[in-house]
Amino acid sequence: KRGRSGQPSAEPRCEIYDQKWYVISSSIGSFFAPCLIMILVYVRIYLIA
C-alpha cells in the first residue's frame, strides 16, 4: 500500500497497554467511580422519597 508521495504508508497500530497500574486505574475510572456515584445518587433519592 503506497501513500500519495509513492512511499509506503505506515499502517496505524493499536497498542494495548498491559501495565498493571494502567489497567487498574482505567477500570476504576471507567466503571467503579461512575458506579459509586450512581449508587450514592440512588441512596439520596431513596432517602428523600
mmCIF file with all atom_site columns, N, CA and C in Angstrom:
data_model
loop_
_atom_site.group_PDB
_atom_site.id
_atom_site.type_symbol
_atom_site.label_atom_id
_atom_site.label_alt_id
_atom_site.label_comp_id
_atom_site.label_asym_id
_atom_site.label_entity_id
_atom_site.label_seq_id
_atom_site.pdbx_PDB_ins_code
_atom_site.Cartn_x
_atom_site.Cartn_y
_atom_site.Cartn_z
_atom_site.occupancy
_atom_site.B_iso_or_equiv
_atom_site.pdbx_formal_charge
_atom_site.auth_seq_id
_atom_site.auth_comp_id
_atom_site.auth_asym_id
_atom_site.auth_atom_id
_atom_site.pdbx_PDB_model_num
ATOM 1   N N  . LYS A 1 1  ? 0.853   -1.173 0.000  1.00 0.00 ? 1  LYS A N  1
ATOM 2   C CA . LYS A 1 1  ? 0.000   0.000  0.000  1.00 0.00 ? 1  LYS A CA 1
ATOM 3   C C  . LYS A 1 1  ? 0.895   1.231  0.000  1.00 0.00 ? 1  LYS A C  1
ATOM 4   N N  . ARG A 1 2  ? 0.652   2.130  -0.919 1.00 0.00 ? 2  ARG A N  1
ATOM 5   C CA . ARG A 1 2  ? 1.503   3.305  -1.028 1.00 0.00 ? 2  ARG A CA 1
ATOM 6   C C  . ARG A 1 2  ? 0.683   4.569  -0.791 1.00 0.00 ? 2  ARG A C  1
ATOM 7   N N  . GLY A 1 3  ? 1.343   5.560  -0.195 1.00 0.00 ? 3  GLY A N  1
ATOM 8   C CA . GLY A 1 3  ? 0.703   6.841  0.057  1.00 0.00 ? 3  GLY A CA 1
ATOM 9   C C  . GLY A 1 3  ? 0.738   7.710  -1.184 1.00 0.00 ? 3  GLY A C  1
ATOM 10  N N  . ARG A 1 4  ? 0.362   8.979  -1.055 1.00 0.00 ? 4  ARG A N  1
ATOM 11  C CA . ARG A 1 4  ? 0.320   9.899  -2.193 1.00 0.00 ? 4  ARG A CA 1
ATOM 12  C C  . ARG A 1 4  ? 1.703   10.181 -2.756 1.00 0.00 ? 4  ARG A C  1
ATOM 13  N N  . SER A 1 5  ? 2.713   10.178 -1.917 1.00 0.00 ? 5  SER A N  1
ATOM 14  C CA . SER A 1 5  ? 4.057   10.511 -2.385 1.00 0.00 ? 5  SER A CA 1
ATOM 15  C C  . SER A 1 5  ? 4.762   9.307  -3.000 1.00 0.00 ? 5  SER A C  1
ATOM 16  N N  . GLY A 1 6  ? 4.119   8.170  -3.073 1.00 0.00 ? 6  GLY A N  1
ATOM 17  C CA . GLY A 1 6  ? 4.737   6.989  -3.637 1.00 0.00 ? 6  GLY A CA 1
ATOM 18  C C  . GLY A 1 6  ? 5.498   6.167  -2.612 1.00 0.00 ? 6  GLY A C  1
ATOM 19  N N  . GLN A 1 7  ? 5.611   6.688  -1.415 1.00 0.00 ? 7  GLN A N  1
ATOM 20  C CA . GLN A 1 7  ? 6.309   5.972  -0.349 1.00 0.00 ? 7  GLN A CA 1
ATOM 21  C C  . GLN A 1 7  ? 5.341   5.010  0.328  1.00 0.00 ? 7  GLN A C  1
ATOM 22  N N  . PRO A 1 8  ? 5.856   3.907  0.848  1.00 0.00 ? 8  PRO A N  1
ATOM 23  C CA . PRO A 1 8  ? 4.963   3.006  1.595  1.00 0.00 ? 8  PRO A CA 1
ATOM 24  C C  . PRO A 1 8  ? 4.370   3.722  2.797  1.00 0.00 ? 8  PRO A C  1
ATOM 25  N N  . SER A 1 9  ? 3.062   3.597  2.970  1.00 0.00 ? 9  SER A N  1
ATOM 26  C CA . SER A 1 9  ? 2.411   4.273  4.095  1.00 0.00 ? 9  SER A CA 1
ATOM 27  C C  . SER A 1 9  ? 2.496   3.392  5.335  1.00 0.00 ? 9  SER A C  1
ATOM 28  N N  . ALA A 1 10 ? 2.649   4.036  6.467  1.00 0.00 ? 10 ALA A N  1
ATOM 29  C CA . ALA A 1 10 ? 2.729   3.305  7.736  1.00 0.00 ? 10 ALA A CA 1
ATOM 30  C C  . ALA A 1 10 ? 1.319   2.927  8.173  1.00 0.00 ? 10 ALA A C  1
ATOM 31  N N  . GLU A 1 11 ? 1.112   1.672  8.449  1.00 0.00 ? 11 GLU A N  1
ATOM 32  C CA . GLU A 1 11 ? -0.188  1.197  8.925  1.00 0.00 ? 11 GLU A CA 1
ATOM 33  C C  . GLU A 1 11 ? -0.363  1.623  10.375 1.00 0.00 ? 11 GLU A C  1
ATOM 34  N N  . PRO A 1 12 ? -1.501  2.201  10.729 1.00 0.00 ? 12 PRO A N  1
ATOM 35  C CA . PRO A 1 12 ? -1.724  2.540  12.145 1.00 0.00 ? 12 PRO A CA 1
ATOM 36  C C  . PRO A 1 12 ? -1.857  1.266  12.968 1.00 0.00 ? 12 PRO A C  1
ATOM 37  N N  . ARG A 1 13 ? -1.254  1.293  14.131 1.00 0.00 ? 13 ARG A N  1
ATOM 38  C CA . ARG A 1 13 ? -1.300  0.122  15.001 1.00 0.00 ? 13 ARG A CA 1
ATOM 39  C C  . ARG A 1 13 ? -1.993  0.478  16.294 1.00 0.00 ? 13 ARG A C  1
ATOM 40  N N  . CYS A 1 14 ? -2.816  -0.424 16.765 1.00 0.00 ? 14 CYS A N  1
ATOM 41  C CA . CYS A 1 14 ? -3.493  -0.259 18.042 1.00 0.00 ? 14 CYS A CA 1
ATOM 42  C C  . CYS A 1 14 ? -2.707  -1.039 19.084 1.00 0.00 ? 14 CYS A C  1
ATOM 43  N N  . GLU A 1 15 ? -2.115  -0.325 20.016 1.00 0.00 ? 15 GLU A N  1
ATOM 44  C CA . GLU A 1 15 ? -1.327  -0.982 21.048 1.00 0.00 ? 15 GLU A CA 1
ATOM 45  C C  . GLU A 1 15 ? -2.131  -1.059 22.334 1.00 0.00 ? 15 GLU A C  1
ATOM 46  N N  . ILE A 1 16 ? -2.116  -2.215 22.956 1.00 0.00 ? 16 ILE A N  1
ATOM 47  C CA . ILE A 1 16 ? -2.820  -2.423 24.216 1.00 0.00 ? 16 ILE A CA 1
ATOM 48  C C  . ILE A 1 16 ? -1.794  -2.356 25.336 1.00 0.00 ? 16 ILE A C  1
ATOM 49  N N  . TYR A 1 17 ? -2.053  -1.488 26.292 1.00 0.00 ? 17 TYR A N  1
ATOM 50  C CA . TYR A 1 17 ? -1.155  -1.372 27.425 1.00 0.00 ? 17 TYR A CA 1
ATOM 51  C C  . TYR A 1 17 ? -1.534  -2.422 28.457 1.00 0.00 ? 17 TYR A C  1
ATOM 52  N N  . ASP A 1 18 ? -0.591  -3.276 28.795 1.00 0.00 ? 18 ASP A N  1
ATOM 53  C CA . ASP A 1 18 ? -0.877  -4.323 29.769 1.00 0.00 ? 18 ASP A CA 1
ATOM 54  C C  . ASP A 1 18 ? -0.183  -4.049 31.097 1.00 0.00 ? 18 ASP A C  1
ATOM 55  N N  . GLN A 1 19 ? 0.128   -2.788 31.330 1.00 0.00 ? 19 GLN A N  1
ATOM 56  C CA . GLN A 1 19 ? 0.745   -2.432 32.600 1.00 0.00 ? 19 GLN A CA 1
ATOM 57  C C  . GLN A 1 19 ? -0.323  -2.460 33.681 1.00 0.00 ? 19 GLN A C  1
ATOM 58  N N  . LYS A 1 20 ? 0.042   -3.046 34.810 1.00 0.00 ? 20 LYS A N  1
ATOM 59  C CA . LYS A 1 20 ? -0.929  -3.284 35.872 1.00 0.00 ? 20 LYS A CA 1
ATOM 60  C C  . LYS A 1 20 ? -1.548  -1.982 36.387 1.00 0.00 ? 20 LYS A C  1
ATOM 61  N N  . TRP A 1 21 ? -0.755  -0.946 36.604 1.00 0.00 ? 21 TRP A N  1
ATOM 62  C CA . TRP A 1 21 ? -1.285  0.318  37.140 1.00 0.00 ? 21 TRP A CA 1
ATOM 63  C C  . TRP A 1 21 ? -2.254  0.959  36.152 1.00 0.00 ? 21 TRP A C  1
ATOM 64  N N  . TYR A 1 22 ? -1.995  0.820  34.857 1.00 0.00 ? 22 TYR A N  1
ATOM 65  C CA . TYR A 1 22 ? -2.875  1.405  33.851 1.00 0.00 ? 22 TYR A CA 1
ATOM 66  C C  . TYR A 1 22 ? -4.215  0.676  33.812 1.00 0.00 ? 22 TYR A C  1
ATOM 67  N N  . VAL A 1 23 ? -4.179  -0.641 33.869 1.00 0.00 ? 23 VAL A N  1
ATOM 68  C CA . VAL A 1 23 ? -5.406  -1.432 33.829 1.00 0.00 ? 23 VAL A CA 1
ATOM 69  C C  . VAL A 1 23 ? -6.262  -1.143 35.053 1.00 0.00 ? 23 VAL A C  1
ATOM 70  N N  . ILE A 1 24 ? -5.645  -1.064 36.226 1.00 0.00 ? 24 ILE A N  1
ATOM 71  C CA . ILE A 1 24 ? -6.387  -0.808 37.467 1.00 0.00 ? 24 ILE A CA 1
ATOM 72  C C  . ILE A 1 24 ? -6.986  0.594  37.459 1.00 0.00 ? 24 ILE A C  1
ATOM 73  N N  . SER A 1 25 ? -6.180  1.596  37.112 1.00 0.00 ? 25 SER A N  1
ATOM 74  C CA . SER A 1 25 ? -6.694  2.971  37.124 1.00 0.00 ? 25 SER A CA 1
ATOM 75  C C  . SER A 1 25 ? -7.761  3.178  36.047 1.00 0.00 ? 25 SER A C  1
ATOM 76  N N  . SER A 1 26 ? -7.608  2.524  34.921 1.00 0.00 ? 26 SER A N  1
ATOM 77  C CA . SER A 1 26 ? -8.602  2.650  33.858 1.00 0.00 ? 26 SER A CA 1
ATOM 78  C C  . SER A 1 26 ? -9.923  2.009  34.253 1.00 0.00 ? 26 SER A C  1
ATOM 79  N N  . SER A 1 27 ? -9.860  0.842  34.886 1.00 0.00 ? 27 SER A N  1
ATOM 80  C CA . SER A 1 27 ? -11.109 0.184  35.289 1.00 0.00 ? 27 SER A CA 1
ATOM 81  C C  . SER A 1 27 ? -11.794 0.930  36.420 1.00 0.00 ? 27 SER A C  1
ATOM 82  N N  . ILE A 1 28 ? -11.016 1.501  37.334 1.00 0.00 ? 28 ILE A N  1
ATOM 83  C CA . ILE A 1 28 ? -11.613 2.293  38.411 1.00 0.00 ? 28 ILE A CA 1
ATOM 84  C C  . ILE A 1 28 ? -12.262 3.547  37.836 1.00 0.00 ? 28 ILE A C  1
ATOM 85  N N  . GLY A 1 29 ? -11.565 4.214  36.936 1.00 0.00 ? 29 GLY A N  1
ATOM 86  C CA . GLY A 1 29 ? -12.080 5.450  36.370 1.00 0.00 ? 29 GLY A CA 1
ATOM 87  C C  . GLY A 1 29 ? -13.277 5.261  35.467 1.00 0.00 ? 29 GLY A C  1
ATOM 88  N N  . SER A 1 30 ? -13.335 4.135  34.771 1.00 0.00 ? 30 SER A N  1
ATOM 89  C CA . SER A 1 30 ? -14.415 3.965  33.804 1.00 0.00 ? 30 SER A CA 1
ATOM 90  C C  . SER A 1 30 ? -15.592 3.154  34.324 1.00 0.00 ? 30 SER A C  1
ATOM 91  N N  . PHE A 1 31 ? -15.418 2.383  35.392 1.00 0.00 ? 31 PHE A N  1
ATOM 92  C CA . PHE A 1 31 ? -16.525 1.566  35.884 1.00 0.00 ? 31 PHE A CA 1
ATOM 93  C C  . PHE A 1 31 ? -16.858 1.846  37.340 1.00 0.00 ? 31 PHE A C  1
ATOM 94  N N  . PHE A 1 32 ? -15.895 1.720  38.231 1.00 0.00 ? 32 PHE A N  1
ATOM 95  C CA . PHE A 1 32 ? -16.192 1.782  39.655 1.00 0.00 ? 32 PHE A CA 1
ATOM 96  C C  . PHE A 1 32 ? -16.545 3.190  40.135 1.00 0.00 ? 32 PHE A C  1
ATOM 97  N N  . ALA A 1 33 ? -15.897 4.220  39.615 1.00 0.00 ? 33 ALA A N  1
ATOM 98  C CA . ALA A 1 33 ? -16.228 5.586  40.031 1.00 0.00 ? 33 ALA A CA 1
ATOM 99  C C  . ALA A 1 33 ? -17.651 5.967  39.610 1.00 0.00 ? 33 ALA A C  1
ATOM 100 N N  . PRO A 1 34 ? -18.056 5.770  38.350 1.00 0.00 ? 34 PRO A N  1
ATOM 101 C CA . PRO A 1 34 ? -19.449 6.070  37.992 1.00 0.00 ? 34 PRO A CA 1
ATOM 102 C C  . PRO A 1 34 ? -20.455 5.203  38.743 1.00 0.00 ? 34 PRO A C  1
ATOM 103 N N  . CYS A 1 35 ? -20.091 3.954  39.003 1.00 0.00 ? 35 CYS A N  1
ATOM 104 C CA . CYS A 1 35 ? -20.982 3.060  39.747 1.00 0.00 ? 35 CYS A CA 1
ATOM 105 C C  . CYS A 1 35 ? -21.199 3.593  41.166 1.00 0.00 ? 35 CYS A C  1
ATOM 106 N N  . LEU A 1 36 ? -20.135 4.028  41.802 1.00 0.00 ? 36 LEU A N  1
ATOM 107 C CA . LEU A 1 36 ? -20.241 4.577  43.153 1.00 0.00 ? 36 LEU A CA 1
ATOM 108 C C  . LEU A 1 36 ? -21.081 5.850  43.159 1.00 0.00 ? 36 LEU A C  1
ATOM 109 N N  . ILE A 1 37 ? -20.864 6.718  42.187 1.00 0.00 ? 37 ILE A N  1
ATOM 110 C CA . ILE A 1 37 ? -21.646 7.955  42.095 1.00 0.00 ? 37 ILE A CA 1
ATOM 111 C C  . ILE A 1 37 ? -23.124 7.631  41.891 1.00 0.00 ? 37 ILE A C  1
ATOM 112 N N  . MET A 1 38 ? -23.422 6.667  41.025 1.00 0.00 ? 38 MET A N  1
ATOM 113 C CA . MET A 1 38 ? -24.808 6.292  40.765 1.00 0.00 ? 38 MET A CA 1
ATOM 114 C C  . MET A 1 38 ? -25.466 5.709  42.015 1.00 0.00 ? 38 MET A C  1
ATOM 115 N N  . ILE A 1 39 ? -24.748 4.888  42.750 1.00 0.00 ? 39 ILE A N  1
ATOM 116 C CA . ILE A 1 39 ? -25.295 4.315  43.986 1.00 0.00 ? 39 ILE A CA 1
ATOM 117 C C  . ILE A 1 39 ? -25.580 5.415  45.000 1.00 0.00 ? 39 ILE A C  1
ATOM 118 N N  . LEU A 1 40 ? -24.668 6.368  45.142 1.00 0.00 ? 40 LEU A N  1
ATOM 119 C CA . LEU A 1 40 ? -24.881 7.467  46.091 1.00 0.00 ? 40 LEU A CA 1
ATOM 120 C C  . LEU A 1 40 ? -26.088 8.316  45.701 1.00 0.00 ? 40 LEU A C  1
ATOM 121 N N  . VAL A 1 41 ? -26.269 8.570  44.410 1.00 0.00 ? 41 VAL A N  1
ATOM 122 C CA . VAL A 1 41 ? -27.423 9.344  43.948 1.00 0.00 ? 41 VAL A CA 1
ATOM 123 C C  . VAL A 1 41 ? -28.716 8.588  44.232 1.00 0.00 ? 41 VAL A C  1
ATOM 124 N N  . TYR A 1 42 ? -28.742 7.282  43.969 1.00 0.00 ? 42 TYR A N  1
ATOM 125 C CA . TYR A 1 42 ? -29.941 6.490  44.236 1.00 0.00 ? 42 TYR A CA 1
ATOM 126 C C  . TYR A 1 42 ? -30.253 6.416  45.723 1.00 0.00 ? 42 TYR A C  1
ATOM 127 N N  . VAL A 1 43 ? -29.235 6.320  46.565 1.00 0.00 ? 43 VAL A N  1
ATOM 128 C CA . VAL A 1 43 ? -29.466 6.303  48.015 1.00 0.00 ? 43 VAL A CA 1
ATOM 129 C C  . VAL A 1 43 ? -30.066 7.625  48.455 1.00 0.00 ? 43 VAL A C  1
ATOM 130 N N  . ARG A 1 44 ? -29.546 8.715  47.918 1.00 0.00 ? 44 ARG A N  1
ATOM 131 C CA . ARG A 1 44 ? -30.080 10.032 48.285 1.00 0.00 ? 44 ARG A CA 1
ATOM 132 C C  . ARG A 1 44 ? -31.532 10.186 47.825 1.00 0.00 ? 44 ARG A C  1
ATOM 133 N N  . ILE A 1 45 ? -31.841 9.723  46.615 1.00 0.00 ? 45 ILE A N  1
ATOM 134 C CA . ILE A 1 45 ? -33.221 9.777  46.124 1.00 0.00 ? 45 ILE A CA 1
ATOM 135 C C  . ILE A 1 45 ? -34.124 8.925  47.008 1.00 0.00 ? 45 ILE A C  1
ATOM 136 N N  . TYR A 1 46 ? -33.659 7.755  47.406 1.00 0.00 ? 46 TYR A N  1
ATOM 137 C CA . TYR A 1 46 ? -34.445 6.862  48.263 1.00 0.00 ? 46 TYR A CA 1
ATOM 138 C C  . TYR A 1 46 ? -34.720 7.507  49.614 1.00 0.00 ? 46 TYR A C  1
ATOM 139 N N  . LEU A 1 47 ? -33.719 8.185  50.177 1.00 0.00 ? 47 LEU A N  1
ATOM 140 C CA . LEU A 1 47 ? -33.905 8.817  51.482 1.00 0.00 ? 47 LEU A CA 1
ATOM 141 C C  . LEU A 1 47 ? -34.872 9.994  51.411 1.00 0.00 ? 47 LEU A C  1
ATOM 142 N N  . ILE A 1 48 ? -34.874 10.719 50.305 1.00 0.00 ? 48 ILE A N  1
ATOM 143 C CA . ILE A 1 48 ? -35.770 11.868 50.152 1.00 0.00 ? 48 ILE A CA 1
ATOM 144 C C  . ILE A 1 48 ? -37.199 11.402 49.897 1.00 0.00 ? 48 ILE A C  1
ATOM 145 N N  . ALA A 1 49 ? -37.372 10.342 49.130 1.00 0.00 ? 49 ALA A N  1
ATOM 146 C CA . ALA A 1 49 ? -38.714 9.875  48.734 1.00 0.00 ? 49 ALA A CA 1
ATOM 147 C C  . ALA A 1 49 ? -39.453 9.214  49.867 1.00 0.00 ? 49 ALA A C  1
#
